[in-house]
XYZ file of C-alpha atoms in Angstrom:
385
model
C 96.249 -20.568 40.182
C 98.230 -20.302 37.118
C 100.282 -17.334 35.510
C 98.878 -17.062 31.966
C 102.037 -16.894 30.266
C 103.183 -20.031 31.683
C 100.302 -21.852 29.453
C 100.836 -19.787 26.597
C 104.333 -20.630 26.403
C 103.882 -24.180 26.552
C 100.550 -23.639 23.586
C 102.936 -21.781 21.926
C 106.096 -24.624 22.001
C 103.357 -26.995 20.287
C 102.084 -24.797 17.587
C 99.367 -23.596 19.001
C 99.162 -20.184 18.488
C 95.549 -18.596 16.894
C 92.705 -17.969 18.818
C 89.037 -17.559 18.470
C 86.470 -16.784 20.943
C 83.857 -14.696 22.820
C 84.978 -13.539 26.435
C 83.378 -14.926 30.094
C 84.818 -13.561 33.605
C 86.294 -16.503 34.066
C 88.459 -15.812 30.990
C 89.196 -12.348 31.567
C 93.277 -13.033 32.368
C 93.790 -15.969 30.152
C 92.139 -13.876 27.293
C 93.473 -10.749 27.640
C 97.262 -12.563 27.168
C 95.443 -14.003 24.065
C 94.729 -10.786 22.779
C 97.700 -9.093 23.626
C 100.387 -11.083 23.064
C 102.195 -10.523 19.446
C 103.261 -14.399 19.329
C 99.409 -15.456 19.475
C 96.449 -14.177 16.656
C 93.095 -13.826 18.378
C 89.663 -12.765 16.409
C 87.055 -11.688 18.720
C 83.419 -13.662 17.058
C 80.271 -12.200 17.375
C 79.127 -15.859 18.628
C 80.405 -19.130 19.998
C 79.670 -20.780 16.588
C 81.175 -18.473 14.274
C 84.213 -18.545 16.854
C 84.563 -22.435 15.767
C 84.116 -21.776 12.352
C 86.700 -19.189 12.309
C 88.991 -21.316 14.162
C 88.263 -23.924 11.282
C 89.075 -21.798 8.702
C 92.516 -21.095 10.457
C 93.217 -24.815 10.712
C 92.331 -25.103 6.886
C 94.770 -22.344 6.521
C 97.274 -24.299 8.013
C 96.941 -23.200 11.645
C 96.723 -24.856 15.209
C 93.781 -23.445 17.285
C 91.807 -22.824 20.275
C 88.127 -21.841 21.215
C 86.820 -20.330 24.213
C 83.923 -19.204 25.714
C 81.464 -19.272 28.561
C 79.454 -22.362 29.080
C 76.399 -21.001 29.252
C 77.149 -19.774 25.537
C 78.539 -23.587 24.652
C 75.008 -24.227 23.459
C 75.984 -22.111 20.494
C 78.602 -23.879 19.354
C 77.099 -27.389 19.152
C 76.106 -27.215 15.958
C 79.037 -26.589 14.217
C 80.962 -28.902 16.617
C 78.373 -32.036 15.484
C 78.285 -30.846 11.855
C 81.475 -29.325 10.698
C 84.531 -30.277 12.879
C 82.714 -33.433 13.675
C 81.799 -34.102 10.106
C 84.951 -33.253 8.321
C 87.638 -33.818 10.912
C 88.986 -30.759 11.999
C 90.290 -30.182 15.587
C 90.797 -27.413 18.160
C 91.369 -27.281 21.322
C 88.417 -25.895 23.090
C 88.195 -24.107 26.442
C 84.998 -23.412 27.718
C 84.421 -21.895 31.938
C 82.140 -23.463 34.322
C 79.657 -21.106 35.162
C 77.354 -22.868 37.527
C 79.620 -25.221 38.591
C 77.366 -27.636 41.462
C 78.251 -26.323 44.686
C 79.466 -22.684 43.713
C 76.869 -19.251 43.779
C 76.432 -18.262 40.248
C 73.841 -16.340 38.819
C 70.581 -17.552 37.923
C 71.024 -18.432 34.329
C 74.176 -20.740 34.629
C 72.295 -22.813 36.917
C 71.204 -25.519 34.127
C 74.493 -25.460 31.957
C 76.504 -25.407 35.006
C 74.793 -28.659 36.311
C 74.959 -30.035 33.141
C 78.278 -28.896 31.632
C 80.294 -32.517 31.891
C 77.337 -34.387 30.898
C 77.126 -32.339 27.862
C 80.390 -32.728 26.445
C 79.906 -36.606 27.197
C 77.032 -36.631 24.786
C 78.620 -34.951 22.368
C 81.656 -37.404 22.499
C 83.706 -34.398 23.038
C 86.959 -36.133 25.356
C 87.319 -33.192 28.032
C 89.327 -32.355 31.536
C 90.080 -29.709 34.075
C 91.853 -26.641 33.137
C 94.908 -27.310 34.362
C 95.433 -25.141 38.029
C 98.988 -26.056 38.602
C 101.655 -25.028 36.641
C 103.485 -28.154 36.978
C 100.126 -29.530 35.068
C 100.369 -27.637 32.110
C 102.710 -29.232 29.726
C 100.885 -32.900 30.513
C 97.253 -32.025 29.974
C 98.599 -30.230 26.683
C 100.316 -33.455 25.661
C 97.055 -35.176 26.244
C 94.841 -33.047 24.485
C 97.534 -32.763 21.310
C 98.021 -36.486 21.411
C 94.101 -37.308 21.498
C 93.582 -34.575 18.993
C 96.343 -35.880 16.412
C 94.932 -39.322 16.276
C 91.153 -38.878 16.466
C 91.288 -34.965 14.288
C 88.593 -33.771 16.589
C 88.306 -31.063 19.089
C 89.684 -31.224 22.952
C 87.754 -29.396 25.687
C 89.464 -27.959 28.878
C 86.923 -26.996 31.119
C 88.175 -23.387 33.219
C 86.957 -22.995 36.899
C 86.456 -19.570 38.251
C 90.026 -18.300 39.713
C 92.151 -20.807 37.622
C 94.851 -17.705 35.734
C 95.905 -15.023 37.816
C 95.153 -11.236 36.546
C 96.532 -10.252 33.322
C 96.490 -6.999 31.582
C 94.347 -5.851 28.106
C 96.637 -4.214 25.484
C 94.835 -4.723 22.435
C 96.727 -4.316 19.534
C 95.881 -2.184 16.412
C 94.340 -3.367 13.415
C 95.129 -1.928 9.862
C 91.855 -1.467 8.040
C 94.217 0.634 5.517
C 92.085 3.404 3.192
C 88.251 2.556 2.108
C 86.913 4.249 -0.325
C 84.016 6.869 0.491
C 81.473 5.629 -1.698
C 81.186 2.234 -0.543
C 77.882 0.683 -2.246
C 77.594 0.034 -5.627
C 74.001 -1.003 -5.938
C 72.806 -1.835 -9.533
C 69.421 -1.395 -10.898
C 67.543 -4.653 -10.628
C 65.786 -6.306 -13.367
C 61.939 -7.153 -12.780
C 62.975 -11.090 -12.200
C 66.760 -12.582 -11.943
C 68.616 -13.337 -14.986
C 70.516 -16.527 -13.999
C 70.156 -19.761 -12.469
C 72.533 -19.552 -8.887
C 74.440 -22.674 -10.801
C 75.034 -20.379 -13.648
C 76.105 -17.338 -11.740
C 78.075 -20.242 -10.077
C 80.144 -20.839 -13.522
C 80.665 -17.209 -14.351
C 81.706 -16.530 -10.879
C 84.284 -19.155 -10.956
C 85.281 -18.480 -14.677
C 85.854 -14.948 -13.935
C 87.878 -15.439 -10.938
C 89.690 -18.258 -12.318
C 89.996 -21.636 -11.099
C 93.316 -21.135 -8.706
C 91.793 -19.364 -5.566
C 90.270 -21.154 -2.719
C 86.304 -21.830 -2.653
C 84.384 -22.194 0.333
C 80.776 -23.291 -0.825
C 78.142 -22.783 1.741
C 75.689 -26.106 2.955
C 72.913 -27.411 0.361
C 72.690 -27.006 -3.156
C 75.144 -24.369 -3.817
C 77.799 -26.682 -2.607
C 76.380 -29.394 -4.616
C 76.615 -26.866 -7.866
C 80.103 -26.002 -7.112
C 80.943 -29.667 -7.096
C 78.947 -30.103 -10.777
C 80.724 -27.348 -12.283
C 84.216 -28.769 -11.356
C 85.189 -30.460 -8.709
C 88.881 -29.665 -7.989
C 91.219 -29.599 -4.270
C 90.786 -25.899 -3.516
C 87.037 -26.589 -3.190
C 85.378 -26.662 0.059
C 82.003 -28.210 -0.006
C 80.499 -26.859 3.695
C 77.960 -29.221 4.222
C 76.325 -28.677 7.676
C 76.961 -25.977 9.867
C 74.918 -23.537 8.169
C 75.817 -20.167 8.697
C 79.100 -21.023 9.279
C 80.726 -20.778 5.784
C 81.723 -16.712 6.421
C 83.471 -17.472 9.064
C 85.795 -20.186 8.121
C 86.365 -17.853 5.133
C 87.458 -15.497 7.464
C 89.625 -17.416 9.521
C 91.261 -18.894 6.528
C 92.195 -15.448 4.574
C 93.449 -14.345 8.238
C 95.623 -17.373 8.260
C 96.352 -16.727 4.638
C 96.592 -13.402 3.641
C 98.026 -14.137 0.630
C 95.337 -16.314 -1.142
C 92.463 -15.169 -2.292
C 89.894 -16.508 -0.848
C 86.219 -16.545 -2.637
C 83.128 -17.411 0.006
C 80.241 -18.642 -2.014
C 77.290 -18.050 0.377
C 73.403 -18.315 0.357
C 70.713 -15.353 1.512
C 69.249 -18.353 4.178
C 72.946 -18.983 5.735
C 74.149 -15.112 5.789
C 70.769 -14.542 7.785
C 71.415 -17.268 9.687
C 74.887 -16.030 11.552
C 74.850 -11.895 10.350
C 76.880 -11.098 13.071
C 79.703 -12.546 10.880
C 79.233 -9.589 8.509
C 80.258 -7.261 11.717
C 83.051 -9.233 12.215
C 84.629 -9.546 8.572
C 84.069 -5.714 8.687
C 86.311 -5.098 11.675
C 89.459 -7.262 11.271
C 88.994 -6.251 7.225
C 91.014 -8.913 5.523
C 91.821 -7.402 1.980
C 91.940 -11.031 0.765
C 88.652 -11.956 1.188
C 85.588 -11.960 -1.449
C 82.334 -13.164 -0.202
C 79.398 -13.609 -3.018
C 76.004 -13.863 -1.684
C 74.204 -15.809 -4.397
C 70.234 -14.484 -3.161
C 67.019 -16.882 -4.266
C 65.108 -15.265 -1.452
C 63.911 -19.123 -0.756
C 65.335 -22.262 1.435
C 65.903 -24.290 -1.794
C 67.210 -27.527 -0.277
C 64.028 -27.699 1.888
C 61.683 -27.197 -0.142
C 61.792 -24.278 -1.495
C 60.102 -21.843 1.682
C 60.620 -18.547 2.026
C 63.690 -16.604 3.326
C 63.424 -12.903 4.789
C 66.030 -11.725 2.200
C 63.323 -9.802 -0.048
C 63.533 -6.621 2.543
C 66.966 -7.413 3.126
C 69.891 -5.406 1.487
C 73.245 -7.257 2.220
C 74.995 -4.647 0.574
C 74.346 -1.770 2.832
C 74.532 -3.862 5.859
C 78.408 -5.265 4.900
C 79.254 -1.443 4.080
C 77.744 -0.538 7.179
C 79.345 -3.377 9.140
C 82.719 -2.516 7.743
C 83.462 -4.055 4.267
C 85.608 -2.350 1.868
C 83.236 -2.452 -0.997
C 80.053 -3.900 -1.379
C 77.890 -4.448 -4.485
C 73.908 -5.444 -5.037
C 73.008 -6.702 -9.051
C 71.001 -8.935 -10.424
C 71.678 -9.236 -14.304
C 74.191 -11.089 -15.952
C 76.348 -8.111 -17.207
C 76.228 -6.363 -13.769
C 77.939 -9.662 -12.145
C 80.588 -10.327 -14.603
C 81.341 -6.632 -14.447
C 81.611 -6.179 -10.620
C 83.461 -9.920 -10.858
C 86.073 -8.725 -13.023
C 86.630 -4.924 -10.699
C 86.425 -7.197 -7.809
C 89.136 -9.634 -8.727
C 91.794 -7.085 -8.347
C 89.940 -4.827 -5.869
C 91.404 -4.623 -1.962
C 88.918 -6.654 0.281
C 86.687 -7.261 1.954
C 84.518 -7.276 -0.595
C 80.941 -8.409 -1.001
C 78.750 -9.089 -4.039
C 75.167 -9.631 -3.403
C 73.436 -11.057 -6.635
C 69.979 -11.988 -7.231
C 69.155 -15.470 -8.628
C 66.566 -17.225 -9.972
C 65.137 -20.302 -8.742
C 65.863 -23.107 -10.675
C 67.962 -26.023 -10.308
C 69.315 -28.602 -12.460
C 67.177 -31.764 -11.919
C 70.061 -33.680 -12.433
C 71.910 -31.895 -10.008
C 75.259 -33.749 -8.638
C 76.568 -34.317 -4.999
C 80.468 -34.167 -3.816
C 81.839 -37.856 -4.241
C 84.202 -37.054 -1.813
C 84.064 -37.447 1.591
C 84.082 -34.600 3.674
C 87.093 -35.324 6.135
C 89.168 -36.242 2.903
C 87.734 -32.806 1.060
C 89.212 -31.130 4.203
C 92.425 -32.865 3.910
C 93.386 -32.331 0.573
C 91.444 -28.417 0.827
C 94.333 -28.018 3.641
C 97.364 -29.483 2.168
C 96.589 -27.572 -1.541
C 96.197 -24.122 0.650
C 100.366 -25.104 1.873
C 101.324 -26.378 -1.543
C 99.779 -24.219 -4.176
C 96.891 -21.767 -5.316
C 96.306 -18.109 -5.924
């Protein structure tokens, strides 16, 4: 058994120092230090997936990072593991427990996962090891997992048995949401059909914002349209992963609170990982815009229907916690609550209404995706908004 603090201070030594996760009993000690210690940044994710795509944000920010979670919740991250660290080269370190471990009483529901943990990670070609139980261990299997994840740029997995870090104390620290406003939704009177293309609300979005803050555009075509109107280093074209794009926006305007960073997200993804909204709510970065471009369809499938038409994003990110949240669906109403929200305090959300209709000739990023998140990452520590 280990003493927290001893592995924390040897993270720590080699930069790694933000955190992202959802909590297991096995993790109790080792995540409480997490959370309570002021040398290390942890955001608490409403799911294992959005915990890796915040954790990707915060290494697009700049940051070294870790994961964690239960195994039997591991299932939830393999989708952004395969199709956004995996796809664009971005690594963490990843701890996840062994509930179920062959041999030990568990309950019923680890059973599978725990049986199946090691060859999971295999398949995913995800190089793994023990947590380390020995403090003498630490510094070595840290060295490994640095070393593998400096040359390959994908994650590391330590894999936590129950009774590995001895107990550790929760003393969460405070977070300043600062003053919201009491009227937090501004919803605008809708037209009887949308007014603009999502590639033209696209242009006035980024026209209006101005070309020097940091874009995250989510999977399919709206990444594609970013990439058509202009395709320039701050862009992030978030193919895969879908749902995913809120929280690496998150992640990254924690990292970076002074950018401003612009989320350009679809009705399908948001409904696909709303938790996120909860999340963004509670650790309230005032840096962070998120634009919900709404087509009420699945465009790069074909075109099938979404839930969004009885959903209103608005109210739920006010409810969840946003500073200020806005619904429109005409031209004027966008470039309007663009312009107040340019200069506003975040987070702010803009839900707009668009119609659908897509260029024919419609372009797709020339760049590859591990060099779009190299040069994303190296403008955010050179330059920008």
């Amino acid at each position: 058994m280990i003493e927290a603090n001893a592995w924390f201070d040897a993270a720590i030594a080699r930069g790694v120092d933000f955190f992202a996760g959802v909590p297991c009993s096995f993790l109790t000690p080792f995540i409480n230090y997490a959370i309570s210690n002021d040398r290390t940044e942890y955001v608490g994710a409403a799911s294992e997936g959005e915990a890796v795509g915040i954790a990707a944000g915060a290494w697009l920010g700049g940051r070294k990072t870790m994961v964690m979670c239960q195994n039997s919740g591991f299932g939830n991250m393999v989708n952004p593991l395969t199709s956004l660290n995996w796809t664009f080269r971005i690594p963490t370190m990843l701890v996840t427990t062994w509930r179920g471990q062959p041999g030990l009483k568990d309950e019923p529901q680890h059973g599978l996962m725990g049986a199946r943990m090691e060859h999971l990670l295999d398949a995913l070609e995800l190089p793994h090891e023990l947590f380390p139980t020995e403090e003498a261990d630490i510094a070595a299997s840290l060295d490994r997992a640095m070393e593998a994840m400096d040359s390959s740029r994908l994650p590391y997995a330590f894999v936590m048995q129950k009774g590995t870090v001895n107990k550790c104390p929760l003393n969460p620290p405070a977070i300043d949401r600062g003053v919201f406003p009491a009227e937090r939704v501004d919803a605008r009177e809708m037209p009887a059909a949308p007014e603009m293309s999502r590639q033209e609300a696209v242009v006035l979005a980024t026209g209006v914002l101005g070309a020097d803050r940091p874009y995250l555009a989510t999977t399919g075509k709206l990444g594609r349209e970013l990439f058509t109107v202009a395709d320039r280093e701050n862009h992030f074209y978030h193919v895969g992963a879908m749902g995913c794009v809120s929280g690496v926006g998150l992640g990254l305007a924690l990292t970076r609170p002074e950018k401003n960073v612009v989320v350009l997200d679809g009705d399908g993804s948001l409904l696909m990982k709303m938790g996120a909204l909860a999340t963004i709510g509670h650790y309230a970065p005032r840096n962070l815009l998120h634009i919900v471009f709404d087509n009420e369809r699945h465009e790069s499938t074909g075109g099938q229907h979404t839930v969004s038409s009885t959903v209103e994003f608005a109210q739920i990110a006010a409810g969840a916690g946003y500073r200020k949240a806005y619904r429109v669906g005409t031209r004027s109403d966008f470039e309007d609550v663009l312009t107040t929200a340019a200069t506003e305090e975040g987070p702010t959300l803009i839900h707009v209404k668009v119609a659908l209709a897509t260029d024919p000739n419609l372009g797709r990023p020339t760049v590859k995706p591990h060099d779009v998140a190299v040069r994303f990452r190296e403008w955010m520590a050179g330059g920008g908004a």
